[in-house]
Each structure stands twice: as C-alpha cells, then as structure tokens.
C-alpha cells in the first residue's frame, strides 16, 4: 500500500503530460488549418518537433544521466515549455511560428521520454509493472482528447490556447511533487552516446523499429486531417483519439497478464502485422464511422510495440546510460521518423490524399515486419550458441 501511495504523484504527472500531448497531436494541426496554413505548411511545422528533438532529447537525457536526476530536468523543460506555449499562440506569421515552434518543441519533446524513463525506474524500485504507471498517460490522453473535442466544437478551435496553457503550467507545478530516481553510480561521458551506434545489432534494431514507428508518427500528424477529409468534425477528432488511446490504456493496464519480458522482439513482430492491417483498413475508409472503429487498433499496436521495444533496450543498455539510451531511441524512432512522416507525409497528403498516404504506411510496416522476422531468427540463433558455450564451460 505504501508503494502504491508513493506512486500517486507520478501517475498524476503522467496523466497531465499526456493530456498536453493530446492537445498538441489532436488539435494543433486543425488550429493551424483554421489559421489558414496549407497541409504541407502544417506538415513542415510538425516536422520541426522531431527535428529539434534529435538535438534536445539526447541533450536532456544526457543531463539527466550526468547529474543523476530526472525530476529537476523535467522541471526545467516544463518551465521553458510553459513560456514557449504562451508565445506560440500570440503570433500569426508562419516564419515566427516556425521559430516559436522550435523553442516549443525543444522543451516539450524530452518531457514524455523523460517521464517514461522515470516511470520505468520507479516500476523497478516498487516492483510494479511499467504498464500500470504508463497507462495513466494513456488515460489522460484519451479523456482530454474527448473533453477537448466537446469544448472546441462549442467554443471553436481558436480557444485551444487556453487549455494548453493551463495544462502546461499545472504540469510544471506537478513535477515538483515527483520522487526522483537516480541512475547507476558509474560516471557518464558524452562520448558514451556513440556506443549506441557501434553495436551493429543495436543499429539494426533502431533502423527496423523506425520503419514500423514511422507509420505511427505519420498517422499521428494526419489522422485528424484525414478524418476531416472524409467528413469528420472537431467532436469526432476528440472521439477518434479517445477510442485509440483508451485501447492503449487498457493494454497497458493488463500488461502484467499478457506481456512477458523473455522475448520482446516477438511482440514487435505481432505489432508490425497489426499495423499492416490497420493502415490498409484506414486507407479503405470512406466515412468517419469506419475510421472510428479501426482506431481501436491504434492503442493495441502502440502498446505492444512500445513495451516490446523498451524491454529489449533496457536489457541491452547499461543502467547508468538508460535515460540517454531512451532518448536516443525516441530520437530515432519518433524523431527522425517524425521529420520524414510530417514533411513528406504532408506533401503526399496534399497532392494525393489521405488514402494514398495510408497505403504507403502499410508498405513501411511490412518492410519492418520482414526485417524483424530475420532479426528474431538471428537472436534465437545467438541465444542457442551462447547456451551451448555455457553448457560446455
């Protein structure tokens, strides 16, 4: 009971962090469309996030590992984010929005991975599943998406600045209530980041997981616009995210019953298959109702691939470099993929429509699936070889 009570601030924090994410992902593209920007301009703005994140995430992750604190780094990020949010909604020039957006994403992009890193460490300390903490982020995303859909359909998308600002300031204050988690005692050197790219197996993993998560990141940027393309509205945007992330929360909640840490790559293979099915069905959707039904797969796919990927990384990365490693993973799997998905996806969406975009996403998931089948086969062969060596010795 003591353990559970001590995790309440962290679970509340996860709720609020993802609530902010729901506003950014679900409604910011529609807000800029309301401001008169084209789909390709919106795509370029969204591409800034992962581009800036490639610099910001490893930098903040390294600071967390070097100074042995996640809490203080989170607080610093959230102060900067709160200031940048206020600035972003005060300007109309696309050039200045790009500049303000760079600052916005510099502080916001590390927040979710740092929160996940803290949740992963606290789950180990308190002997609870990571999913039982992480699910509160999914619940926050789902509920706030739904509530925001009703709110913005009533007051208009221009009202978006107020709830985002309130959530940003509230989350900053909540970060002060968190219990910190220290990394290993070994001193961290910035050059240690290079170790993640010297290991060919780890490099192959990053490339393959990027192929799969490229599809997820691209859809996050354009699912709201696609819903509008086939006849949706602000209220249905709230519902589409509520449905998708509710299934994610349920999967995280039940993770102790279905997830086994012994073979994380197998879970990624399963998720890749489901992603292929999801994108093909999405591309074939011709009305909002069908798209809402398909969105159940959103959370199922993400929960499986995310837990599988994190479990694999936390097994192969030294404890003292886990925050840095987590950021490198996010930078590649959500950052680089976000740049490609948002920029190129915006061009494809504007010129060929959402259906073509989602068929291409199915192809990317399929390539990732084939790659992970070979990866899994090699992993099993290496394990068998290691077992034989140990038995002989």
mmCIF file of C-alpha atoms in Angstrom:
data_model
loop_
_atom_site.group_PDB
_atom_site.id
_atom_site.type_symbol
_atom_site.label_atom_id
_atom_site.label_comp_id
_atom_site.label_asym_id
_atom_site.label_seq_id
_atom_site.Cartn_x
_atom_site.Cartn_y
_atom_site.Cartn_z
ATOM 1 C CA UNK A 1 0.000 0.000 0.000
ATOM 2 C CA UNK A 2 2.900 2.353 0.808
ATOM 3 C CA UNK A 3 4.391 1.708 -2.599
ATOM 4 C CA UNK A 4 1.106 2.411 -4.351
ATOM 5 C CA UNK A 5 0.558 5.703 -2.465
ATOM 6 C CA UNK A 6 4.078 6.890 -3.251
ATOM 7 C CA UNK A 7 3.383 6.409 -6.960
ATOM 8 C CA UNK A 8 0.243 8.616 -6.979
ATOM 9 C CA UNK A 9 2.160 11.849 -7.842
ATOM 10 C CA UNK A 10 3.944 10.081 -10.708
ATOM 11 C CA UNK A 11 0.713 8.617 -12.095
ATOM 12 C CA UNK A 12 -0.965 12.032 -11.857
ATOM 13 C CA UNK A 13 2.005 13.609 -13.608
ATOM 14 C CA UNK A 14 1.849 11.004 -16.405
ATOM 15 C CA UNK A 15 -1.860 11.866 -16.816
ATOM 16 C CA UNK A 16 -1.160 15.586 -17.248
ATOM 17 C CA UNK A 17 1.885 15.168 -19.508
ATOM 18 C CA UNK A 18 -0.088 13.053 -21.958
ATOM 19 C CA UNK A 19 -3.052 15.421 -21.669
ATOM 20 C CA UNK A 20 -0.798 18.116 -23.127
ATOM 21 C CA UNK A 21 0.286 15.684 -25.830
ATOM 22 C CA UNK A 22 -3.338 15.061 -26.752
ATOM 23 C CA UNK A 23 -3.870 18.776 -27.357
ATOM 24 C CA UNK A 24 -0.716 19.071 -29.466
ATOM 25 C CA UNK A 25 -1.267 15.954 -31.573
ATOM 26 C CA UNK A 26 -5.048 16.006 -31.899
ATOM 27 C CA UNK A 27 -5.869 19.674 -32.346
ATOM 28 C CA UNK A 28 -2.760 21.722 -33.184
ATOM 29 C CA UNK A 29 -2.882 20.675 -36.892
ATOM 30 C CA UNK A 30 -6.551 21.747 -37.058
ATOM 31 C CA UNK A 31 -5.699 25.015 -35.265
ATOM 32 C CA UNK A 32 -3.116 25.883 -37.927
ATOM 33 C CA UNK A 33 -5.553 24.883 -40.667
ATOM 34 C CA UNK A 34 -8.003 27.329 -39.041
ATOM 35 C CA UNK A 35 -5.241 29.973 -39.142
ATOM 36 C CA UNK A 36 -5.045 29.496 -42.932
ATOM 37 C CA UNK A 37 -1.956 27.328 -43.360
ATOM 38 C CA UNK A 38 -1.810 24.584 -46.012
ATOM 39 C CA UNK A 39 -1.373 20.856 -45.300
ATOM 40 C CA UNK A 40 2.267 20.999 -46.418
ATOM 41 C CA UNK A 41 2.961 24.017 -44.146
ATOM 42 C CA UNK A 42 1.339 22.176 -41.239
ATOM 43 C CA UNK A 43 3.480 19.170 -42.092
ATOM 44 C CA UNK A 44 6.636 21.272 -42.019
ATOM 45 C CA UNK A 45 5.672 22.752 -38.651
ATOM 46 C CA UNK A 46 5.056 19.285 -37.214
ATOM 47 C CA UNK A 47 8.389 18.144 -38.660
ATOM 48 C CA UNK A 48 10.148 20.762 -36.528
ATOM 49 C CA UNK A 49 9.233 18.797 -33.397
ATOM 50 C CA UNK A 50 11.190 15.633 -34.180
ATOM 51 C CA UNK A 51 13.993 17.630 -35.881
ATOM 52 C CA UNK A 52 14.545 19.753 -32.772
ATOM 53 C CA UNK A 53 14.002 16.628 -30.671
ATOM 54 C CA UNK A 54 17.024 14.975 -32.297
ATOM 55 C CA UNK A 55 19.134 17.619 -30.561
ATOM 56 C CA UNK A 56 17.052 18.275 -27.457
ATOM 57 C CA UNK A 57 16.235 14.700 -26.398
ATOM 58 C CA UNK A 58 19.788 13.277 -26.215
ATOM 59 C CA UNK A 59 20.954 16.567 -24.652
ATOM 60 C CA UNK A 60 18.347 16.492 -21.867
ATOM 61 C CA UNK A 61 18.747 12.729 -21.461
ATOM 62 C CA UNK A 62 22.497 13.136 -21.087
ATOM 63 C CA UNK A 63 21.940 15.885 -18.490
ATOM 64 C CA UNK A 64 19.637 13.523 -16.577
ATOM 65 C CA UNK A 65 22.223 10.722 -16.551
ATOM 66 C CA UNK A 66 25.170 13.015 -15.818
ATOM 67 C CA UNK A 67 23.545 14.796 -12.863
ATOM 68 C CA UNK A 68 21.637 11.679 -11.695
ATOM 69 C CA UNK A 69 18.231 13.342 -11.688
ATOM 70 C CA UNK A 70 15.111 13.118 -13.835
ATOM 71 C CA UNK A 71 12.881 15.335 -11.691
ATOM 72 C CA UNK A 72 14.984 18.511 -11.971
ATOM 73 C CA UNK A 73 15.468 18.104 -15.709
ATOM 74 C CA UNK A 74 11.710 17.634 -16.168
ATOM 75 C CA UNK A 75 11.025 20.802 -14.171
ATOM 76 C CA UNK A 76 13.477 22.813 -16.291
ATOM 77 C CA UNK A 77 11.890 21.529 -19.513
ATOM 78 C CA UNK A 78 8.372 22.334 -18.336
ATOM 79 C CA UNK A 79 9.255 25.901 -17.349
ATOM 80 C CA UNK A 80 10.646 26.519 -20.829
ATOM 81 C CA UNK A 81 7.653 24.816 -22.413
ATOM 82 C CA UNK A 82 5.146 26.955 -20.488
ATOM 83 C CA UNK A 83 6.825 30.150 -21.692
ATOM 84 C CA UNK A 84 7.029 28.957 -25.313
ATOM 85 C CA UNK A 85 3.334 27.923 -25.342
ATOM 86 C CA UNK A 86 2.257 31.438 -24.420
ATOM 87 C CA UNK A 87 4.461 32.896 -27.173
ATOM 88 C CA UNK A 88 3.343 30.433 -29.867
ATOM 89 C CA UNK A 89 -0.317 31.410 -29.652
ATOM 90 C CA UNK A 90 0.395 35.145 -29.819
ATOM 91 C CA UNK A 91 1.781 35.179 -33.377
ATOM 92 C CA UNK A 92 0.366 34.723 -36.888
ATOM 93 C CA UNK A 93 3.396 34.886 -39.199
ATOM 94 C CA UNK A 94 4.416 31.422 -40.426
ATOM 95 C CA UNK A 95 8.115 32.312 -40.115
ATOM 96 C CA UNK A 96 7.701 33.347 -36.471
ATOM 97 C CA UNK A 97 5.557 30.293 -35.795
ATOM 98 C CA UNK A 98 8.438 28.144 -37.060
ATOM 99 C CA UNK A 99 10.836 29.976 -34.723
ATOM 100 C CA UNK A 100 8.489 29.810 -31.728
ATOM 101 C CA UNK A 101 7.706 26.184 -32.595
ATOM 102 C CA UNK A 102 11.404 25.321 -32.422
ATOM 103 C CA UNK A 103 11.542 26.602 -28.841
ATOM 104 C CA UNK A 104 8.205 24.922 -28.074
ATOM 105 C CA UNK A 105 9.484 21.503 -29.207
ATOM 106 C CA UNK A 106 12.968 21.959 -27.710
ATOM 107 C CA UNK A 107 11.417 21.922 -24.250
ATOM 108 C CA UNK A 108 8.409 19.674 -24.893
ATOM 109 C CA UNK A 109 9.953 16.826 -26.926
ATOM 110 C CA UNK A 110 12.062 15.472 -23.997
ATOM 111 C CA UNK A 111 9.185 15.548 -21.476
ATOM 112 C CA UNK A 112 7.386 12.333 -22.469
ATOM 113 C CA UNK A 113 10.516 10.146 -22.794
ATOM 114 C CA UNK A 114 11.903 11.524 -19.515
ATOM 115 C CA UNK A 115 8.578 10.783 -17.818
ATOM 116 C CA UNK A 116 8.604 7.264 -19.292
ATOM 117 C CA UNK A 117 12.182 6.782 -18.095
ATOM 118 C CA UNK A 118 11.233 7.866 -14.572
ATOM 119 C CA UNK A 119 8.186 5.556 -14.679
ATOM 120 C CA UNK A 120 10.337 2.625 -15.822
ATOM 121 C CA UNK A 121 12.836 3.156 -12.995
ATOM 122 C CA UNK A 122 10.135 3.637 -10.361
ATOM 123 C CA UNK A 123 8.358 0.487 -11.545
ATOM 124 C CA UNK A 124 11.574 -1.456 -10.902
ATOM 125 C CA UNK A 125 12.049 0.146 -7.477
ATOM 126 C CA UNK A 126 8.457 -0.532 -6.377
ATOM 127 C CA UNK A 127 8.133 -3.931 -8.099
ATOM 128 C CA UNK A 128 5.125 -2.962 -10.198
ATOM 129 C CA UNK A 129 4.664 -3.222 -13.947
ATOM 130 C CA UNK A 130 5.715 -0.283 -16.098
ATOM 131 C CA UNK A 131 2.351 -0.548 -17.856
ATOM 132 C CA UNK A 132 0.454 0.079 -14.601
ATOM 133 C CA UNK A 133 2.120 3.521 -14.415
ATOM 134 C CA UNK A 134 2.263 4.283 -18.129
ATOM 135 C CA UNK A 135 -1.457 3.591 -18.582
ATOM 136 C CA UNK A 136 -2.272 6.809 -16.686
ATOM 137 C CA UNK A 137 -0.661 8.745 -19.515
ATOM 138 C CA UNK A 138 -2.917 6.954 -21.978
ATOM 139 C CA UNK A 139 -5.962 7.680 -19.811
ATOM 140 C CA UNK A 140 -5.019 11.368 -19.679
ATOM 141 C CA UNK A 141 -4.572 11.491 -23.441
ATOM 142 C CA UNK A 142 -7.895 9.759 -24.085
ATOM 143 C CA UNK A 143 -10.056 11.723 -21.624
ATOM 144 C CA UNK A 144 -8.624 15.132 -22.501
ATOM 145 C CA UNK A 145 -8.952 14.414 -26.242
ATOM 146 C CA UNK A 146 -12.629 13.591 -25.758
ATOM 147 C CA UNK A 147 -13.296 16.547 -23.458
ATOM 148 C CA UNK A 148 -11.397 18.894 -25.784
ATOM 149 C CA UNK A 149 -13.444 17.703 -28.741
ATOM 150 C CA UNK A 150 -16.658 18.800 -26.994
ATOM 151 C CA UNK A 151 -15.060 22.003 -25.712
ATOM 152 C CA UNK A 152 -13.625 23.105 -29.055
ATOM 153 C CA UNK A 153 -16.741 22.159 -31.020
ATOM 154 C CA UNK A 154 -18.629 24.556 -28.715
ATOM 155 C CA UNK A 155 -16.158 27.445 -28.471
ATOM 156 C CA UNK A 156 -14.184 26.961 -31.702
ATOM 157 C CA UNK A 157 -10.642 25.797 -32.386
ATOM 158 C CA UNK A 158 -9.303 29.298 -31.652
ATOM 159 C CA UNK A 159 -9.989 28.567 -27.961
ATOM 160 C CA UNK A 160 -7.167 25.962 -27.982
ATOM 161 C CA UNK A 161 -4.563 28.303 -26.466
ATOM 162 C CA UNK A 162 -6.305 28.486 -23.073
ATOM 163 C CA UNK A 163 -6.479 24.764 -22.147
ATOM 164 C CA UNK A 164 -2.927 24.097 -23.418
ATOM 165 C CA UNK A 165 -1.535 26.974 -21.340
ATOM 166 C CA UNK A 166 -3.413 25.862 -18.209
ATOM 167 C CA UNK A 167 -2.192 22.270 -18.633
ATOM 168 C CA UNK A 168 1.413 23.398 -19.225
ATOM 169 C CA UNK A 169 1.566 25.470 -16.027
ATOM 170 C CA UNK A 170 -0.241 22.784 -13.980
ATOM 171 C CA UNK A 171 2.134 20.044 -15.158
ATOM 172 C CA UNK A 172 5.150 22.203 -14.341
ATOM 173 C CA UNK A 173 3.915 22.556 -10.752
ATOM 174 C CA UNK A 174 3.106 18.835 -10.523
ATOM 175 C CA UNK A 175 6.693 17.936 -11.438
ATOM 176 C CA UNK A 176 7.775 19.366 -8.057
ATOM 177 C CA UNK A 177 5.837 16.582 -6.267
ATOM 178 C CA UNK A 178 7.699 13.733 -8.004
ATOM 179 C CA UNK A 179 10.109 11.358 -6.275
ATOM 180 C CA UNK A 180 13.393 11.261 -8.161
ATOM 181 C CA UNK A 181 15.157 8.111 -9.322
ATOM 182 C CA UNK A 182 18.921 8.003 -9.595
ATOM 183 C CA UNK A 183 20.801 6.144 -12.316
ATOM 184 C CA UNK A 184 23.842 3.902 -11.816
ATOM 185 C CA UNK A 185 26.916 5.153 -9.988
ATOM 186 C CA UNK A 186 29.273 4.990 -12.993
ATOM 187 C CA UNK A 187 30.319 8.400 -14.331
ATOM 188 C CA UNK A 188 28.758 9.222 -17.685
ATOM 189 C CA UNK A 189 30.831 10.639 -20.535
ATOM 190 C CA UNK A 190 29.203 12.348 -23.522
ATOM 191 C CA UNK A 191 31.248 10.087 -25.808
ATOM 192 C CA UNK A 192 29.321 7.120 -24.392
ATOM 193 C CA UNK A 193 26.416 8.091 -26.671
ATOM 194 C CA UNK A 194 28.467 6.726 -29.566
ATOM 195 C CA UNK A 195 28.219 3.204 -28.140
ATOM 196 C CA UNK A 196 24.618 3.017 -29.326
ATOM 197 C CA UNK A 197 25.778 3.171 -32.947
ATOM 198 C CA UNK A 198 28.879 0.984 -32.700
ATOM 199 C CA UNK A 199 26.856 -2.127 -31.948
ATOM 200 C CA UNK A 200 25.577 -3.487 -35.322
ATOM 201 C CA UNK A 201 22.739 -5.414 -33.654
ATOM 202 C CA UNK A 202 21.505 -2.320 -31.831
ATOM 203 C CA UNK A 203 21.842 -0.253 -35.004
ATOM 204 C CA UNK A 204 19.778 -2.814 -36.934
ATOM 205 C CA UNK A 205 17.154 -2.696 -34.191
ATOM 206 C CA UNK A 206 16.911 1.111 -34.423
ATOM 207 C CA UNK A 207 16.517 1.018 -38.225
ATOM 208 C CA UNK A 208 13.809 -1.650 -38.138
ATOM 209 C CA UNK A 209 11.824 -0.111 -35.293
ATOM 210 C CA UNK A 210 11.995 3.206 -37.169
ATOM 211 C CA UNK A 211 10.342 1.598 -40.205
ATOM 212 C CA UNK A 212 7.452 0.457 -38.023
ATOM 213 C CA UNK A 213 7.076 3.603 -35.913
ATOM 214 C CA UNK A 214 7.412 5.873 -38.949
ATOM 215 C CA UNK A 215 3.878 4.780 -39.776
ATOM 216 C CA UNK A 216 2.607 5.558 -36.270
ATOM 217 C CA UNK A 217 4.183 9.028 -36.189
ATOM 218 C CA UNK A 218 2.903 9.928 -39.650
ATOM 219 C CA UNK A 219 -0.630 8.887 -38.765
ATOM 220 C CA UNK A 220 -0.489 10.897 -35.537
ATOM 221 C CA UNK A 221 0.199 14.013 -37.628
ATOM 222 C CA UNK A 222 -2.506 13.473 -40.249
ATOM 223 C CA UNK A 223 -5.288 11.297 -38.796
ATOM 224 C CA UNK A 224 -7.235 14.402 -37.723
ATOM 225 C CA UNK A 225 -6.932 15.971 -41.184
ATOM 226 C CA UNK A 226 -7.860 12.641 -42.802
ATOM 227 C CA UNK A 227 -10.966 12.464 -40.615
ATOM 228 C CA UNK A 228 -11.951 15.930 -41.836
ATOM 229 C CA UNK A 229 -11.256 14.825 -45.433
ATOM 230 C CA UNK A 230 -13.862 12.057 -45.194
ATOM 231 C CA UNK A 231 -16.483 14.171 -43.414
ATOM 232 C CA UNK A 232 -15.488 14.442 -39.736
ATOM 233 C CA UNK A 233 -15.503 17.431 -37.353
ATOM 234 C CA UNK A 234 -13.856 18.652 -34.117
ATOM 235 C CA UNK A 235 -16.071 16.483 -31.922
ATOM 236 C CA UNK A 236 -15.175 13.352 -33.896
ATOM 237 C CA UNK A 237 -11.480 14.248 -33.596
ATOM 238 C CA UNK A 238 -11.924 14.021 -29.840
ATOM 239 C CA UNK A 239 -13.665 10.660 -30.207
ATOM 240 C CA UNK A 240 -11.086 9.195 -32.572
ATOM 241 C CA UNK A 241 -8.293 9.886 -30.093
ATOM 242 C CA UNK A 242 -10.391 8.787 -27.124
ATOM 243 C CA UNK A 243 -11.085 5.416 -28.749
ATOM 244 C CA UNK A 244 -7.497 4.845 -29.853
ATOM 245 C CA UNK A 245 -5.796 5.819 -26.624
ATOM 246 C CA UNK A 246 -8.404 4.111 -24.418
ATOM 247 C CA UNK A 247 -7.454 0.798 -26.020
ATOM 248 C CA UNK A 248 -3.819 1.713 -25.344
ATOM 249 C CA UNK A 249 -4.588 2.374 -21.657
ATOM 250 C CA UNK A 250 -6.394 -0.961 -21.368
ATOM 251 C CA UNK A 251 -3.453 -2.833 -22.896
ATOM 252 C CA UNK A 252 -1.014 -1.119 -20.514
ATOM 253 C CA UNK A 253 -3.297 -1.872 -17.553
ATOM 254 C CA UNK A 254 -3.447 -5.566 -18.471
ATOM 255 C CA UNK A 255 0.242 -5.781 -19.404
ATOM 256 C CA UNK A 256 1.053 -7.886 -16.317
ATOM 257 C CA UNK A 257 -1.260 -10.576 -17.681
ATOM 258 C CA UNK A 258 -0.203 -10.671 -21.341
ATOM 259 C CA UNK A 259 3.333 -9.229 -21.583
ATOM 260 C CA UNK A 260 6.339 -11.472 -20.948
ATOM 261 C CA UNK A 261 9.824 -9.978 -20.911
ATOM 262 C CA UNK A 262 11.533 -13.125 -22.198
ATOM 263 C CA UNK A 263 11.001 -12.399 -25.913
ATOM 264 C CA UNK A 264 10.308 -8.695 -26.598
ATOM 265 C CA UNK A 265 11.113 -8.912 -30.331
ATOM 266 C CA UNK A 266 8.236 -11.345 -30.825
ATOM 267 C CA UNK A 267 5.818 -8.686 -29.561
ATOM 268 C CA UNK A 268 7.217 -6.178 -32.061
ATOM 269 C CA UNK A 269 6.589 -8.688 -34.870
ATOM 270 C CA UNK A 270 2.975 -9.097 -33.746
ATOM 271 C CA UNK A 271 2.539 -5.303 -33.618
ATOM 272 C CA UNK A 272 4.014 -4.945 -37.121
ATOM 273 C CA UNK A 273 1.421 -7.358 -38.503
ATOM 274 C CA UNK A 274 -1.374 -5.421 -36.797
ATOM 275 C CA UNK A 275 -0.022 -2.130 -38.144
ATOM 276 C CA UNK A 276 -0.150 -3.510 -41.710
ATOM 277 C CA UNK A 277 -3.793 -4.470 -41.213
ATOM 278 C CA UNK A 278 -4.632 -1.143 -39.588
ATOM 279 C CA UNK A 279 -3.182 1.034 -42.362
ATOM 280 C CA UNK A 280 -4.822 -0.948 -45.173
ATOM 281 C CA UNK A 281 -8.210 -0.680 -43.455
ATOM 282 C CA UNK A 282 -7.651 3.043 -42.820
ATOM 283 C CA UNK A 283 -6.780 3.658 -46.476
ATOM 284 C CA UNK A 284 -10.019 1.942 -47.488
ATOM 285 C CA UNK A 285 -12.160 4.002 -45.080
ATOM 286 C CA UNK A 286 -14.725 6.217 -46.771
ATOM 287 C CA UNK A 287 -16.680 7.528 -43.780
ATOM 288 C CA UNK A 288 -15.871 8.678 -40.210
ATOM 289 C CA UNK A 289 -17.730 5.785 -38.547
ATOM 290 C CA UNK A 290 -15.496 3.161 -40.157
ATOM 291 C CA UNK A 291 -12.395 5.153 -39.208
ATOM 292 C CA UNK A 292 -13.555 5.377 -35.584
ATOM 293 C CA UNK A 293 -13.940 1.576 -35.434
ATOM 294 C CA UNK A 294 -10.486 0.971 -36.922
ATOM 295 C CA UNK A 295 -8.969 3.357 -34.383
ATOM 296 C CA UNK A 296 -9.249 0.655 -31.705
ATOM 297 C CA UNK A 297 -6.103 -0.801 -33.282
ATOM 298 C CA UNK A 298 -4.218 2.427 -32.520
ATOM 299 C CA UNK A 299 -3.667 1.634 -28.852
ATOM 300 C CA UNK A 300 -3.292 -2.105 -29.335
ATOM 301 C CA UNK A 301 -0.490 -1.680 -31.882
ATOM 302 C CA UNK A 302 1.337 1.027 -29.944
ATOM 303 C CA UNK A 303 1.173 -0.620 -26.515
ATOM 304 C CA UNK A 304 2.576 -3.892 -27.878
ATOM 305 C CA UNK A 305 5.408 -2.343 -29.902
ATOM 306 C CA UNK A 306 6.302 0.209 -27.197
ATOM 307 C CA UNK A 307 6.541 -2.314 -24.359
ATOM 308 C CA UNK A 308 8.482 -4.720 -26.581
ATOM 309 C CA UNK A 309 10.965 -2.066 -27.693
ATOM 310 C CA UNK A 310 11.564 -0.665 -24.196
ATOM 311 C CA UNK A 311 12.008 -4.127 -22.685
ATOM 312 C CA UNK A 312 14.598 -5.020 -25.312
ATOM 313 C CA UNK A 313 16.529 -1.754 -24.846
ATOM 314 C CA UNK A 314 16.552 -1.868 -21.054
ATOM 315 C CA UNK A 315 18.025 -5.359 -21.280
ATOM 316 C CA UNK A 316 20.931 -4.396 -23.541
ATOM 317 C CA UNK A 317 21.716 -0.855 -22.290
ATOM 318 C CA UNK A 318 23.771 -0.305 -19.081
ATOM 319 C CA UNK A 319 21.810 1.151 -16.165
ATOM 320 C CA UNK A 320 23.835 4.379 -15.990
ATOM 321 C CA UNK A 321 23.014 5.146 -19.645
ATOM 322 C CA UNK A 322 19.333 4.248 -19.655
ATOM 323 C CA UNK A 323 17.984 7.811 -19.822
ATOM 324 C CA UNK A 324 20.414 8.630 -22.644
ATOM 325 C CA UNK A 325 19.595 5.368 -24.407
ATOM 326 C CA UNK A 326 15.893 6.047 -24.011
ATOM 327 C CA UNK A 327 16.353 9.457 -25.614
ATOM 328 C CA UNK A 328 18.401 8.020 -28.492
ATOM 329 C CA UNK A 329 15.599 5.504 -29.077
ATOM 330 C CA UNK A 330 12.975 8.256 -29.044
ATOM 331 C CA UNK A 331 15.145 10.477 -31.246
ATOM 332 C CA UNK A 332 15.427 7.800 -33.915
ATOM 333 C CA UNK A 333 12.081 6.022 -33.616
ATOM 334 C CA UNK A 334 9.929 9.096 -33.035
ATOM 335 C CA UNK A 335 12.255 11.942 -34.059
ATOM 336 C CA UNK A 336 13.717 11.060 -37.446
ATOM 337 C CA UNK A 337 10.529 9.220 -38.356
ATOM 338 C CA UNK A 338 8.528 12.273 -37.314
ATOM 339 C CA UNK A 339 10.577 14.534 -39.589
ATOM 340 C CA UNK A 340 10.086 12.228 -42.567
ATOM 341 C CA UNK A 341 6.475 11.432 -41.743
ATOM 342 C CA UNK A 342 5.349 15.018 -41.160
ATOM 343 C CA UNK A 343 7.205 16.678 -44.054
ATOM 344 C CA UNK A 344 6.907 14.026 -46.758
ATOM 345 C CA UNK A 345 3.514 12.931 -45.414
ATOM 346 C CA UNK A 346 2.217 16.494 -45.732
ATOM 347 C CA UNK A 347 3.268 16.662 -49.386
ATOM 348 C CA UNK A 348 1.691 13.259 -50.163
ATOM 349 C CA UNK A 349 -1.499 14.146 -48.282
ATOM 350 C CA UNK A 350 -1.866 17.479 -50.071
ATOM 351 C CA UNK A 351 -1.186 16.114 -53.574
ATOM 352 C CA UNK A 352 -2.560 12.554 -53.476
ATOM 353 C CA UNK A 353 -4.919 12.429 -50.491
ATOM 354 C CA UNK A 354 -5.044 10.507 -47.238
ATOM 355 C CA UNK A 355 -5.862 7.123 -48.774
ATOM 356 C CA UNK A 356 -2.598 7.024 -50.764
ATOM 357 C CA UNK A 357 -0.638 8.075 -47.693
ATOM 358 C CA UNK A 358 -2.039 5.212 -45.604
ATOM 359 C CA UNK A 359 -1.346 2.608 -48.299
ATOM 360 C CA UNK A 360 2.296 3.745 -48.235
ATOM 361 C CA UNK A 361 2.321 3.412 -44.438
ATOM 362 C CA UNK A 362 1.175 -0.198 -44.812
ATOM 363 C CA UNK A 363 4.182 -0.805 -47.051
ATOM 364 C CA UNK A 364 6.602 0.632 -44.486
ATOM 365 C CA UNK A 365 5.121 -1.570 -41.731
ATOM 366 C CA UNK A 366 5.509 -4.609 -43.969
ATOM 367 C CA UNK A 367 9.216 -3.862 -44.553
ATOM 368 C CA UNK A 368 9.711 -3.549 -40.779
ATOM 369 C CA UNK A 369 7.892 -6.853 -40.264
ATOM 370 C CA UNK A 370 10.167 -8.714 -42.701
ATOM 371 C CA UNK A 371 13.243 -7.196 -41.067
ATOM 372 C CA UNK A 372 12.178 -8.169 -37.548
ATOM 373 C CA UNK A 373 11.473 -11.747 -38.635
ATOM 374 C CA UNK A 374 15.138 -12.045 -39.664
ATOM 375 C CA UNK A 375 16.209 -10.174 -36.511
ATOM 376 C CA UNK A 376 14.253 -12.601 -34.320
ATOM 377 C CA UNK A 377 15.734 -15.598 -36.137
ATOM 378 C CA UNK A 378 19.284 -14.280 -35.592
ATOM 379 C CA UNK A 379 18.554 -13.506 -31.936
ATOM 380 C CA UNK A 380 17.387 -17.071 -31.315
ATOM 381 C CA UNK A 381 20.461 -18.462 -33.106
ATOM 382 C CA UNK A 382 22.772 -16.325 -30.930
ATOM 383 C CA UNK A 383 20.958 -17.434 -27.758
ATOM 384 C CA UNK A 384 21.334 -21.082 -28.764
ATOM 385 C CA UNK A 385 25.039 -20.591 -29.455
ATOM 386 C CA UNK A 386 25.524 -18.883 -26.077
ATOM 387 C CA UNK A 387 23.672 -21.722 -24.310
ATOM 388 C CA UNK A 388 25.967 -24.304 -25.909
ATOM 389 C CA UNK A 389 29.064 -22.357 -24.852
ATOM 390 C CA UNK A 390 27.818 -22.109 -21.270
ATOM 391 C CA UNK A 391 26.946 -25.802 -21.142
ATOM 392 C CA UNK A 392 30.435 -26.776 -22.367
ATOM 393 C CA UNK A 393 32.173 -24.483 -19.881
#
